[in-house]
Amino acid sequence: MPDDEKSPDLKNICRVVKVIPENHDTASIFLEKPDDGFNRRKAGQFASIRISGQDGWSEPHPFTISGAPEDELIRLTIKKEGIFTSAIQEIRPGAQVKCMGPFGVFCKDIDTRNTIVMIAGGVGITPFLSVLRHFRNISAQNRVTLFWVNKTTRDVICSDEIRDMTRDLNLKVVHSLSREDDVGHYFQQQFPRVVYEKGRLSVDLFRKHEVLNEAAFYLCGPPPMMESALKDLQDLGVQPEHIQQEKFSW
Ligand SMILES: Cc1cc2nc3c(=O)[nH]c(=O)nc-3n(C[C@H](O)[C@H](O)[C@H](O)COP(=O)(O)OP(=O)(O)OC[C@H]3O[C@@H](n4cnc5c(N)ncnc54)[C@H](O)[C@@H]3O)c2cc1C
């Protein structure tokens, strides 16, 4: 039945196909596409999800589509924060959810930028996972540096996949670990473009990794990390119009 002929209650309903744990507090949920609109999604866009409970459908919550836009299924990578994000991780294949979207313009036109700096905090990696998976699919050669802040390597997700992408793409990954002191032993010679730094992001760290201030900058993460990264970029002389941001809050 065409989507616009469905009753409002049935619209946007789709089935959970699989759920895979990514680490101790994060899981990926794979959904069937609820409608053809998702065939036109762009890397980095998000969906709005409702789950069903005793009182009917929940309030909608936004999650970035972490899979590539070319993927058959809609992949969402969700970190447990509160009631909703804990409940959705308990969902099992075959369950139904409501999935609206795709929404957002965060990484619009990123394919056209030659030099890209991605700055992610924790689960704020999801739009960049989508873009990098898309770049891998289309063999893009844009020069990308990904700075990714986590407390420890325990919090890093999809690390082998991202590491392997440094072979396929023009990609360098800087893991910034805020609660680890000894990070040198994580370095693997066969992956020279994956490096580990201790502490948080800083102007010195951006300079050390030769960030060009005319690059296109994309920021996504918790508000304090975003504010501090924005200040660093300002100190580096990056023009505000070269910075795109996605806040995981509303
Ligand atoms: C565009 C966008 C993309 C996102 N993508 C992802 C993603 O890919 N992966 C991921 O794990 N998270 C993502 N988030 C964050 C995610 O939506 C929230 O963490 C989640 O909805 C919070 O659920 P909860 O379990 O804390 O909710 P609840 O426990 O149900 O919420 C508790 C209370 O906090 C309020 N609240 C909850 N979250 C927020 C918030 N972020 N801002 C303001 N008030 C809030 C609720 O209104 C409610 O009153 C994204 C957010 C946005 C805006």
PDB file of C-alpha atoms and ligand atoms in Angstrom:
ATOM      1  CA  MET A   1       0.000   0.000   0.000  1.00  0.00           C
ATOM      2  CA  PRO A   2       1.427   3.465  -0.830  1.00  0.00           C
ATOM      3  CA  ASP A   3       2.684   5.131   2.340  1.00  0.00           C
ATOM      4  CA  ASP A   4       0.341   8.136   2.131  1.00  0.00           C
ATOM      5  CA  GLU A   5      -2.698   5.799   2.122  1.00  0.00           C
ATOM      6  CA  LYS A   6      -1.770   4.124   5.410  1.00  0.00           C
ATOM      7  CA  SER A   7      -3.649   5.114   8.568  1.00  0.00           C
ATOM      8  CA  PRO A   8      -1.616   7.451  10.838  1.00  0.00           C
ATOM      9  CA  ASP A   9      -1.183   4.604  13.345  1.00  0.00           C
ATOM     10  CA  LEU A  10       0.494   2.319  10.794  1.00  0.00           C
ATOM     11  CA  LYS A  11       2.613   4.971   9.110  1.00  0.00           C
ATOM     12  CA  ASN A  12       6.378   4.729   9.640  1.00  0.00           C
ATOM     13  CA  ILE A  13       6.168   1.379  11.417  1.00  0.00           C
ATOM     14  CA  CYS A  14       9.066  -0.937  10.672  1.00  0.00           C
ATOM     15  CA  ARG A  15      10.620  -4.125  11.985  1.00  0.00           C
ATOM     16  CA  VAL A  16      13.845  -4.541  13.940  1.00  0.00           C
ATOM     17  CA  VAL A  17      16.030  -6.972  11.977  1.00  0.00           C
ATOM     18  CA  LYS A  18      19.002  -7.342  14.324  1.00  0.00           C
ATOM     19  CA  VAL A  19      20.692  -5.792  17.348  1.00  0.00           C
ATOM     20  CA  ILE A  20      24.436  -6.023  17.929  1.00  0.00           C
ATOM     21  CA  PRO A  21      26.346  -4.833  20.995  1.00  0.00           C
ATOM     22  CA  GLU A  22      29.169  -2.402  20.153  1.00  0.00           C
ATOM     23  CA  ASN A  23      30.664  -2.082  23.663  1.00  0.00           C
ATOM     24  CA  HIS A  24      29.609  -2.025  27.339  1.00  0.00           C
ATOM     25  CA  ASP A  25      26.964   0.710  26.901  1.00  0.00           C
ATOM     26  CA  THR A  26      26.313   1.038  23.167  1.00  0.00           C
ATOM     27  CA  ALA A  27      24.462  -1.148  20.662  1.00  0.00           C
ATOM     28  CA  SER A  28      23.519  -0.931  16.994  1.00  0.00           C
ATOM     29  CA  ILE A  29      19.944  -1.592  15.949  1.00  0.00           C
ATOM     30  CA  PHE A  30      19.189  -2.459  12.330  1.00  0.00           C
ATOM     31  CA  LEU A  31      15.725  -1.584  11.007  1.00  0.00           C
ATOM     32  CA  GLU A  32      13.898  -2.286   7.793  1.00  0.00           C
ATOM     33  CA  LYS A  33      13.329   0.903   5.838  1.00  0.00           C
ATOM     34  CA  PRO A  34       9.899   2.252   6.875  1.00  0.00           C
ATOM     35  CA  ASP A  35       9.380   4.035   3.536  1.00  0.00           C
ATOM     36  CA  ASP A  36      11.065   5.019   0.277  1.00  0.00           C
ATOM     37  CA  GLY A  37      12.070   8.411   1.673  1.00  0.00           C
ATOM     38  CA  PHE A  38      14.977   6.635   3.364  1.00  0.00           C
ATOM     39  CA  ASN A  39      16.358   5.623  -0.059  1.00  0.00           C
ATOM     40  CA  ARG A  40      17.248   9.274  -0.576  1.00  0.00           C
ATOM     41  CA  ARG A  41      19.034   9.723   2.756  1.00  0.00           C
ATOM     42  CA  LYS A  42      22.415  11.436   2.956  1.00  0.00           C
ATOM     43  CA  ALA A  43      25.329  10.396   5.143  1.00  0.00           C
ATOM     44  CA  GLY A  44      25.047  11.947   8.605  1.00  0.00           C
ATOM     45  CA  GLN A  45      21.263  12.420   8.659  1.00  0.00           C
ATOM     46  CA  PHE A  46      19.163  11.242  11.591  1.00  0.00           C
ATOM     47  CA  ALA A  47      15.884   9.436  12.237  1.00  0.00           C
ATOM     48  CA  SER A  48      13.325   9.953  14.968  1.00  0.00           C
ATOM     49  CA  ILE A  49      12.297   6.766  16.771  1.00  0.00           C
ATOM     50  CA  ARG A  50       9.307   5.730  18.903  1.00  0.00           C
ATOM     51  CA  ILE A  51       9.021   2.403  20.660  1.00  0.00           C
ATOM     52  CA  SER A  52       5.816   0.834  21.830  1.00  0.00           C
ATOM     53  CA  GLY A  53       5.056   0.376  25.522  1.00  0.00           C
ATOM     54  CA  GLN A  54       2.127  -0.158  27.875  1.00  0.00           C
ATOM     55  CA  ASP A  55       0.883   3.393  27.229  1.00  0.00           C
ATOM     56  CA  GLY A  56       1.214   3.218  23.446  1.00  0.00           C
ATOM     57  CA  TRP A  57       3.978   4.803  21.395  1.00  0.00           C
ATOM     58  CA  SER A  58       6.747   6.583  23.307  1.00  0.00           C
ATOM     59  CA  GLU A  59       7.878  10.152  22.691  1.00  0.00           C
ATOM     60  CA  PRO A  60      10.151  10.371  19.621  1.00  0.00           C
ATOM     61  CA  HIS A  61      13.933  10.397  20.172  1.00  0.00           C
ATOM     62  CA  PRO A  62      16.487  11.348  17.523  1.00  0.00           C
ATOM     63  CA  PHE A  63      19.384   9.074  16.471  1.00  0.00           C
ATOM     64  CA  THR A  64      21.847   9.472  13.643  1.00  0.00           C
ATOM     65  CA  ILE A  65      21.791   6.786  10.965  1.00  0.00           C
ATOM     66  CA  SER A  66      25.291   5.409  11.484  1.00  0.00           C
ATOM     67  CA  GLY A  67      25.253   3.120   8.444  1.00  0.00           C
ATOM     68  CA  ALA A  68      26.053   4.243   4.912  1.00  0.00           C
ATOM     69  CA  PRO A  69      23.213   5.713   2.830  1.00  0.00           C
ATOM     70  CA  GLU A  70      23.757   2.837   0.382  1.00  0.00           C
ATOM     71  CA  ASP A  71      22.886   0.207   3.051  1.00  0.00           C
ATOM     72  CA  GLU A  72      19.673  -1.758   2.701  1.00  0.00           C
ATOM     73  CA  LEU A  73      18.910  -1.508   6.446  1.00  0.00           C
ATOM     74  CA  ILE A  74      18.776   1.562   8.679  1.00  0.00           C
ATOM     75  CA  ARG A  75      21.518   1.248  11.298  1.00  0.00           C
ATOM     76  CA  LEU A  76      21.276   3.281  14.505  1.00  0.00           C
ATOM     77  CA  THR A  77      24.051   3.185  17.104  1.00  0.00           C
ATOM     78  CA  ILE A  78      22.686   4.056  20.511  1.00  0.00           C
ATOM     79  CA  LYS A  79      24.407   4.735  23.818  1.00  0.00           C
ATOM     80  CA  LYS A  80      22.539   4.060  27.071  1.00  0.00           C
ATOM     81  CA  GLU A  81      21.841   7.398  28.746  1.00  0.00           C
ATOM     82  CA  GLY A  82      18.403   7.192  30.325  1.00  0.00           C
ATOM     83  CA  ILE A  83      15.090   5.353  30.235  1.00  0.00           C
ATOM     84  CA  PHE A  84      14.486   5.412  26.493  1.00  0.00           C
ATOM     85  CA  THR A  85      17.993   4.514  25.370  1.00  0.00           C
ATOM     86  CA  SER A  86      18.097   1.637  27.878  1.00  0.00           C
ATOM     87  CA  ALA A  87      14.699   0.350  26.703  1.00  0.00           C
ATOM     88  CA  ILE A  88      15.570   0.500  23.015  1.00  0.00           C
ATOM     89  CA  GLN A  89      18.716  -1.561  23.580  1.00  0.00           C
ATOM     90  CA  GLU A  90      16.527  -4.338  25.043  1.00  0.00           C
ATOM     91  CA  ILE A  91      14.468  -4.495  21.871  1.00  0.00           C
ATOM     92  CA  ARG A  92      14.699  -7.790  19.965  1.00  0.00           C
ATOM     93  CA  PRO A  93      14.502  -8.754  16.263  1.00  0.00           C
ATOM     94  CA  GLY A  94      10.928  -8.836  15.046  1.00  0.00           C
ATOM     95  CA  ALA A  95       9.809  -5.991  17.334  1.00  0.00           C
ATOM     96  CA  GLN A  96       8.189  -2.977  15.719  1.00  0.00           C
ATOM     97  CA  VAL A  97       9.269   0.646  16.059  1.00  0.00           C
ATOM     98  CA  LYS A  98       8.146   3.863  14.440  1.00  0.00           C
ATOM     99  CA  CYS A  99      10.915   5.481  12.439  1.00  0.00           C
ATOM    100  CA  MET A 100      10.484   8.953  10.928  1.00  0.00           C
ATOM    101  CA  GLY A 101      12.982  10.770   8.756  1.00  0.00           C
ATOM    102  CA  PRO A 102      15.504  11.190   7.377  1.00  0.00           C
ATOM    103  CA  PHE A 103      16.193  14.612   8.911  1.00  0.00           C
ATOM    104  CA  GLY A 104      19.094  17.029   9.191  1.00  0.00           C
ATOM    105  CA  VAL A 105      21.715  18.748   7.068  1.00  0.00           C
ATOM    106  CA  PHE A 106      24.838  18.283   9.212  1.00  0.00           C
ATOM    107  CA  CYS A 107      27.137  16.671   6.620  1.00  0.00           C
ATOM    108  CA  LYS A 108      25.396  18.074   3.557  1.00  0.00           C
ATOM    109  CA  ASP A 109      27.913  18.549   0.719  1.00  0.00           C
ATOM    110  CA  ILE A 110      30.754  16.914   2.689  1.00  0.00           C
ATOM    111  CA  ASP A 111      31.665  14.908  -0.452  1.00  0.00           C
ATOM    112  CA  THR A 112      32.632  18.174  -2.135  1.00  0.00           C
ATOM    113  CA  ARG A 113      35.167  19.211   0.552  1.00  0.00           C
ATOM    114  CA  ASN A 114      38.759  18.251  -0.284  1.00  0.00           C
ATOM    115  CA  THR A 115      40.150  18.563   3.230  1.00  0.00           C
ATOM    116  CA  ILE A 116      37.919  17.550   6.102  1.00  0.00           C
ATOM    117  CA  VAL A 117      38.471  17.580   9.866  1.00  0.00           C
ATOM    118  CA  MET A 118      35.975  15.546  11.886  1.00  0.00           C
ATOM    119  CA  ILE A 119      35.878  16.117  15.641  1.00  0.00           C
ATOM    120  CA  ALA A 120      33.812  13.618  17.633  1.00  0.00           C
ATOM    121  CA  GLY A 121      33.139  13.102  21.314  1.00  0.00           C
ATOM    122  CA  GLY A 122      32.018   9.575  22.340  1.00  0.00           C
ATOM    123  CA  VAL A 123      28.885   8.449  20.529  1.00  0.00           C
ATOM    124  CA  GLY A 124      29.112  11.712  18.535  1.00  0.00           C
ATOM    125  CA  ILE A 125      31.088   9.511  16.116  1.00  0.00           C
ATOM    126  CA  THR A 126      27.832   8.249  14.527  1.00  0.00           C
ATOM    127  CA  PRO A 127      27.465  10.841  11.724  1.00  0.00           C
ATOM    128  CA  PHE A 128      31.146  10.359  10.874  1.00  0.00           C
ATOM    129  CA  LEU A 129      30.735   6.580  10.788  1.00  0.00           C
ATOM    130  CA  SER A 130      28.014   7.127   8.221  1.00  0.00           C
ATOM    131  CA  VAL A 131      30.167   9.476   6.137  1.00  0.00           C
ATOM    132  CA  LEU A 132      33.250   7.233   6.295  1.00  0.00           C
ATOM    133  CA  ARG A 133      31.216   4.141   5.361  1.00  0.00           C
ATOM    134  CA  HIS A 134      29.796   6.141   2.452  1.00  0.00           C
ATOM    135  CA  PHE A 135      33.299   7.316   1.432  1.00  0.00           C
ATOM    136  CA  ARG A 136      34.487   3.696   1.540  1.00  0.00           C
ATOM    137  CA  ASN A 137      31.591   2.635  -0.707  1.00  0.00           C
ATOM    138  CA  ILE A 138      32.340   5.294  -3.298  1.00  0.00           C
ATOM    139  CA  SER A 139      36.181   5.067  -2.957  1.00  0.00           C
ATOM    140  CA  ALA A 140      36.335   8.760  -2.079  1.00  0.00           C
ATOM    141  CA  GLN A 141      39.780  10.311  -1.829  1.00  0.00           C
ATOM    142  CA  ASN A 142      38.924  13.399   0.241  1.00  0.00           C
ATOM    143  CA  ARG A 143      41.643  14.023   2.843  1.00  0.00           C
ATOM    144  CA  VAL A 144      40.070  13.338   6.252  1.00  0.00           C
ATOM    145  CA  THR A 145      41.473  13.699   9.763  1.00  0.00           C
ATOM    146  CA  LEU A 146      39.254  12.304  12.492  1.00  0.00           C
ATOM    147  CA  PHE A 147      39.832  13.435  16.079  1.00  0.00           C
ATOM    148  CA  TRP A 148      37.834  11.233  18.439  1.00  0.00           C
ATOM    149  CA  VAL A 149      37.695  11.847  22.178  1.00  0.00           C
ATOM    150  CA  ASN A 150      36.784   8.998  24.512  1.00  0.00           C
ATOM    151  CA  LYS A 151      37.531   8.359  28.162  1.00  0.00           C
ATOM    152  CA  THR A 152      39.291   5.029  27.512  1.00  0.00           C
ATOM    153  CA  THR A 153      39.636   2.483  24.680  1.00  0.00           C
ATOM    154  CA  ARG A 154      36.773   0.574  26.365  1.00  0.00           C
ATOM    155  CA  ASP A 155      34.469   3.329  25.132  1.00  0.00           C
ATOM    156  CA  VAL A 156      35.663   3.213  21.518  1.00  0.00           C
ATOM    157  CA  ILE A 157      33.287   1.464  19.096  1.00  0.00           C
ATOM    158  CA  CYS A 158      33.916  -0.066  15.654  1.00  0.00           C
ATOM    159  CA  SER A 159      37.641   0.412  16.220  1.00  0.00           C
ATOM    160  CA  ASP A 160      38.821  -2.343  13.842  1.00  0.00           C
ATOM    161  CA  GLU A 161      36.560  -1.115  11.073  1.00  0.00           C
ATOM    162  CA  ILE A 162      37.763   2.482  11.437  1.00  0.00           C
ATOM    163  CA  ARG A 163      41.383   1.324  11.680  1.00  0.00           C
ATOM    164  CA  ASP A 164      40.994  -0.670   8.437  1.00  0.00           C
ATOM    165  CA  MET A 165      39.472   2.355   6.707  1.00  0.00           C
ATOM    166  CA  THR A 166      42.823   4.146   7.090  1.00  0.00           C
ATOM    167  CA  ARG A 167      44.066   1.697   4.430  1.00  0.00           C
ATOM    168  CA  ASP A 168      41.165   2.245   2.035  1.00  0.00           C
ATOM    169  CA  LEU A 169      40.698   5.989   2.458  1.00  0.00           C
ATOM    170  CA  ASN A 170      42.873   9.099   2.717  1.00  0.00           C
ATOM    171  CA  LEU A 171      42.113   9.006   6.456  1.00  0.00           C
ATOM    172  CA  LYS A 172      44.095   9.660   9.623  1.00  0.00           C
ATOM    173  CA  VAL A 173      42.566   8.877  13.018  1.00  0.00           C
ATOM    174  CA  VAL A 174      43.671  10.576  16.231  1.00  0.00           C
ATOM    175  CA  HIS A 175      42.247   8.851  19.310  1.00  0.00           C
ATOM    176  CA  SER A 176      42.282  11.266  22.216  1.00  0.00           C
ATOM    177  CA  LEU A 177      41.854   9.341  25.483  1.00  0.00           C
ATOM    178  CA  SER A 178      41.000  11.595  28.390  1.00  0.00           C
ATOM    179  CA  ARG A 179      41.332   9.025  31.196  1.00  0.00           C
ATOM    180  CA  GLU A 180      44.311   6.969  30.094  1.00  0.00           C
ATOM    181  CA  ASP A 181      47.907   7.794  30.895  1.00  0.00           C
ATOM    182  CA  ASP A 182      49.841   5.216  28.948  1.00  0.00           C
ATOM    183  CA  VAL A 183      48.541   5.312  25.369  1.00  0.00           C
ATOM    184  CA  GLY A 184      51.735   4.542  23.398  1.00  0.00           C
ATOM    185  CA  HIS A 185      51.234   0.775  23.470  1.00  0.00           C
ATOM    186  CA  TYR A 186      48.030   1.006  21.399  1.00  0.00           C
ATOM    187  CA  PHE A 187      49.976   2.104  18.309  1.00  0.00           C
ATOM    188  CA  GLN A 188      50.307  -0.601  15.614  1.00  0.00           C
ATOM    189  CA  GLN A 189      53.067  -0.176  13.036  1.00  0.00           C
ATOM    190  CA  GLN A 190      50.974  -1.732  10.299  1.00  0.00           C
ATOM    191  CA  PHE A 191      48.409   1.071  10.803  1.00  0.00           C
ATOM    192  CA  PRO A 192      50.615   4.177  10.982  1.00  0.00           C
ATOM    193  CA  ARG A 193      47.650   6.497  10.376  1.00  0.00           C
ATOM    194  CA  VAL A 194      45.941   5.524  13.641  1.00  0.00           C
ATOM    195  CA  VAL A 195      47.538   7.374  16.540  1.00  0.00           C
ATOM    196  CA  TYR A 196      46.739   7.682  20.231  1.00  0.00           C
ATOM    197  CA  GLU A 197      47.072  10.794  22.391  1.00  0.00           C
ATOM    198  CA  LYS A 198      46.400  11.139  26.080  1.00  0.00           C
ATOM    199  CA  GLY A 199      44.201  13.898  27.424  1.00  0.00           C
ATOM    200  CA  ARG A 200      41.658  16.099  25.752  1.00  0.00           C
ATOM    201  CA  LEU A 201      41.714  18.061  22.513  1.00  0.00           C
ATOM    202  CA  SER A 202      43.784  21.235  22.495  1.00  0.00           C
ATOM    203  CA  VAL A 203      45.189  23.816  20.113  1.00  0.00           C
ATOM    204  CA  ASP A 204      48.577  22.109  20.469  1.00  0.00           C
ATOM    205  CA  LEU A 205      47.101  18.761  19.505  1.00  0.00           C
ATOM    206  CA  PHE A 206      45.457  20.236  16.394  1.00  0.00           C
ATOM    207  CA  ARG A 207      48.772  21.900  15.460  1.00  0.00           C
ATOM    208  CA  LYS A 208      50.729  18.704  16.114  1.00  0.00           C
ATOM    209  CA  HIS A 209      48.511  16.866  13.633  1.00  0.00           C
ATOM    210  CA  GLU A 210      48.853  19.649  11.070  1.00  0.00           C
ATOM    211  CA  VAL A 211      45.261  20.748  10.946  1.00  0.00           C
ATOM    212  CA  LEU A 212      44.874  23.308   8.167  1.00  0.00           C
ATOM    213  CA  ASN A 213      42.610  26.160   9.139  1.00  0.00           C
ATOM    214  CA  GLU A 214      41.089  26.309   5.646  1.00  0.00           C
ATOM    215  CA  ALA A 215      39.761  22.720   6.006  1.00  0.00           C
ATOM    216  CA  ALA A 216      36.040  22.012   6.427  1.00  0.00           C
ATOM    217  CA  PHE A 217      35.406  21.250  10.116  1.00  0.00           C
ATOM    218  CA  TYR A 218      32.594  19.032  11.443  1.00  0.00           C
ATOM    219  CA  LEU A 219      31.932  18.744  15.183  1.00  0.00           C
ATOM    220  CA  CYS A 220      29.656  16.355  17.030  1.00  0.00           C
ATOM    221  CA  GLY A 221      29.628  15.392  20.686  1.00  0.00           C
ATOM    222  CA  PRO A 222      28.545  16.444  24.169  1.00  0.00           C
ATOM    223  CA  PRO A 223      28.077  20.210  24.648  1.00  0.00           C
ATOM    224  CA  PRO A 224      31.152  20.849  26.897  1.00  0.00           C
ATOM    225  CA  MET A 225      33.479  19.090  24.448  1.00  0.00           C
ATOM    226  CA  MET A 226      31.942  21.004  21.524  1.00  0.00           C
ATOM    227  CA  GLU A 227      32.344  24.354  23.296  1.00  0.00           C
ATOM    228  CA  SER A 228      35.952  23.675  24.110  1.00  0.00           C
ATOM    229  CA  ALA A 229      36.739  22.441  20.557  1.00  0.00           C
ATOM    230  CA  LEU A 230      35.059  25.528  19.099  1.00  0.00           C
ATOM    231  CA  LYS A 231      37.255  27.763  21.251  1.00  0.00           C
ATOM    232  CA  ASP A 232      40.373  25.851  20.091  1.00  0.00           C
ATOM    233  CA  LEU A 233      39.352  26.261  16.446  1.00  0.00           C
ATOM    234  CA  GLN A 234      38.765  29.958  16.986  1.00  0.00           C
ATOM    235  CA  ASP A 235      42.270  30.228  18.506  1.00  0.00           C
ATOM    236  CA  LEU A 236      43.659  28.423  15.464  1.00  0.00           C
ATOM    237  CA  GLY A 237      42.084  31.098  13.264  1.00  0.00           C
ATOM    238  CA  VAL A 238      39.402  28.892  11.686  1.00  0.00           C
ATOM    239  CA  GLN A 239      36.591  30.984  10.182  1.00  0.00           C
ATOM    240  CA  PRO A 240      33.153  30.205  11.720  1.00  0.00           C
ATOM    241  CA  GLU A 241      31.695  29.554   8.255  1.00  0.00           C
ATOM    242  CA  HIS A 242      34.080  26.613   7.871  1.00  0.00           C
ATOM    243  CA  ILE A 243      32.600  24.871  10.932  1.00  0.00           C
ATOM    244  CA  GLN A 244      29.474  22.681  10.927  1.00  0.00           C
ATOM    245  CA  GLN A 245      28.079  21.299  14.185  1.00  0.00           C
ATOM    246  CA  GLU A 246      25.540  18.707  15.305  1.00  0.00           C
ATOM    247  CA  LYS A 247      24.486  18.825  18.947  1.00  0.00           C
ATOM    248  CA  PHE A 248      23.060  15.652  20.471  1.00  0.00           C
ATOM    249  CA  SER A 249      20.600  17.704  22.532  1.00  0.00           C
ATOM    250  CA  TRP A 250      17.399  19.605  21.859  1.00  0.00           C
TER     251      TRP A 250
HETATM  252  C1  LIG B   1      20.239  15.108  15.956  1.00  0.00           C
HETATM  253  C2  LIG B   1      20.549  14.138  17.072  1.00  0.00           C
HETATM  254  C3  LIG B   1      21.200  12.950  16.768  1.00  0.00           C
HETATM  255  C4  LIG B   1      21.497  12.045  17.799  1.00  0.00           C
HETATM  256  N1  LIG B   1      22.147  10.889  17.477  1.00  0.00           N
HETATM  257  C5  LIG B   1      22.452  10.005  18.460  1.00  0.00           C
HETATM  258  C6  LIG B   1      23.134   8.794  18.143  1.00  0.00           C
HETATM  259  O1  LIG B   1      23.482   8.510  16.993  1.00  0.00           O
HETATM  260  N2  LIG B   1      23.389   7.939  19.156  1.00  0.00           N
HETATM  261  C7  LIG B   1      23.041   8.212  20.467  1.00  0.00           C
HETATM  262  O2  LIG B   1      23.294   7.386  21.346  1.00  0.00           O
HETATM  263  N3  LIG B   1      22.426   9.372  20.785  1.00  0.00           N
HETATM  264  C8  LIG B   1      22.109  10.268  19.823  1.00  0.00           C
HETATM  265  N4  LIG B   1      21.459  11.426  20.143  1.00  0.00           N
HETATM  266  C9  LIG B   1      21.109  11.680  21.547  1.00  0.00           C
HETATM  267  C10 LIG B   1      19.877  10.889  21.911  1.00  0.00           C
HETATM  268  O3  LIG B   1      18.762  11.335  21.154  1.00  0.00           O
HETATM  269  C11 LIG B   1      19.577  11.066  23.405  1.00  0.00           C
HETATM  270  O4  LIG B   1      20.691  10.629  24.152  1.00  0.00           O
HETATM  271  C12 LIG B   1      18.412  10.212  23.781  1.00  0.00           C
HETATM  272  O5  LIG B   1      17.250  10.569  23.103  1.00  0.00           O
HETATM  273  C13 LIG B   1      18.198  10.376  25.264  1.00  0.00           C
HETATM  274  O6  LIG B   1      17.417   9.320  25.676  1.00  0.00           O
HETATM  275  P1  LIG B   1      17.255   8.947  27.244  1.00  0.00           P
HETATM  276  O7  LIG B   1      17.366   7.488  27.332  1.00  0.00           O
HETATM  277  O8  LIG B   1      18.163   9.780  28.097  1.00  0.00           O
HETATM  278  O9  LIG B   1      15.792   9.417  27.432  1.00  0.00           O
HETATM  279  P2  LIG B   1      14.893   9.583  28.687  1.00  0.00           P
HETATM  280  O10 LIG B   1      15.450   8.909  29.899  1.00  0.00           O
HETATM  281  O11 LIG B   1      13.580   9.142  28.163  1.00  0.00           O
HETATM  282  O12 LIG B   1      14.952  11.155  28.906  1.00  0.00           O
HETATM  283  C14 LIG B   1      15.110  11.716  30.131  1.00  0.00           C
HETATM  284  C15 LIG B   1      14.772  13.190  30.078  1.00  0.00           C
HETATM  285  O13 LIG B   1      15.838  13.922  29.506  1.00  0.00           O
HETATM  286  C16 LIG B   1      15.387  14.626  28.376  1.00  0.00           C
HETATM  287  N5  LIG B   1      16.427  14.423  27.410  1.00  0.00           N
HETATM  288  C17 LIG B   1      16.909  13.226  27.041  1.00  0.00           C
HETATM  289  N6  LIG B   1      17.885  13.389  26.146  1.00  0.00           N
HETATM  290  C18 LIG B   1      18.009  14.706  25.966  1.00  0.00           C
HETATM  291  C19 LIG B   1      18.851  15.466  25.145  1.00  0.00           C
HETATM  292  N7  LIG B   1      19.761  14.889  24.317  1.00  0.00           N
HETATM  293  N8  LIG B   1      18.703  16.814  25.183  1.00  0.00           N
HETATM  294  C20 LIG B   1      17.797  17.389  25.979  1.00  0.00           C
HETATM  295  N9  LIG B   1      16.964  16.710  26.790  1.00  0.00           N
HETATM  296  C21 LIG B   1      17.069  15.384  26.763  1.00  0.00           C
HETATM  297  C22 LIG B   1      14.093  14.006  27.922  1.00  0.00           C
HETATM  298  O14 LIG B   1      13.238  14.958  27.314  1.00  0.00           O
HETATM  299  C23 LIG B   1      13.529  13.526  29.235  1.00  0.00           C
HETATM  300  O15 LIG B   1      12.845  14.563  29.875  1.00  0.00           O
HETATM  301  C24 LIG B   1      21.138  12.339  19.145  1.00  0.00           C
HETATM  302  C25 LIG B   1      20.478  13.539  19.435  1.00  0.00           C
HETATM  303  C26 LIG B   1      20.201  14.432  18.416  1.00  0.00           C
HETATM  304  C27 LIG B   1      19.502  15.711  18.745  1.00  0.00           C
END
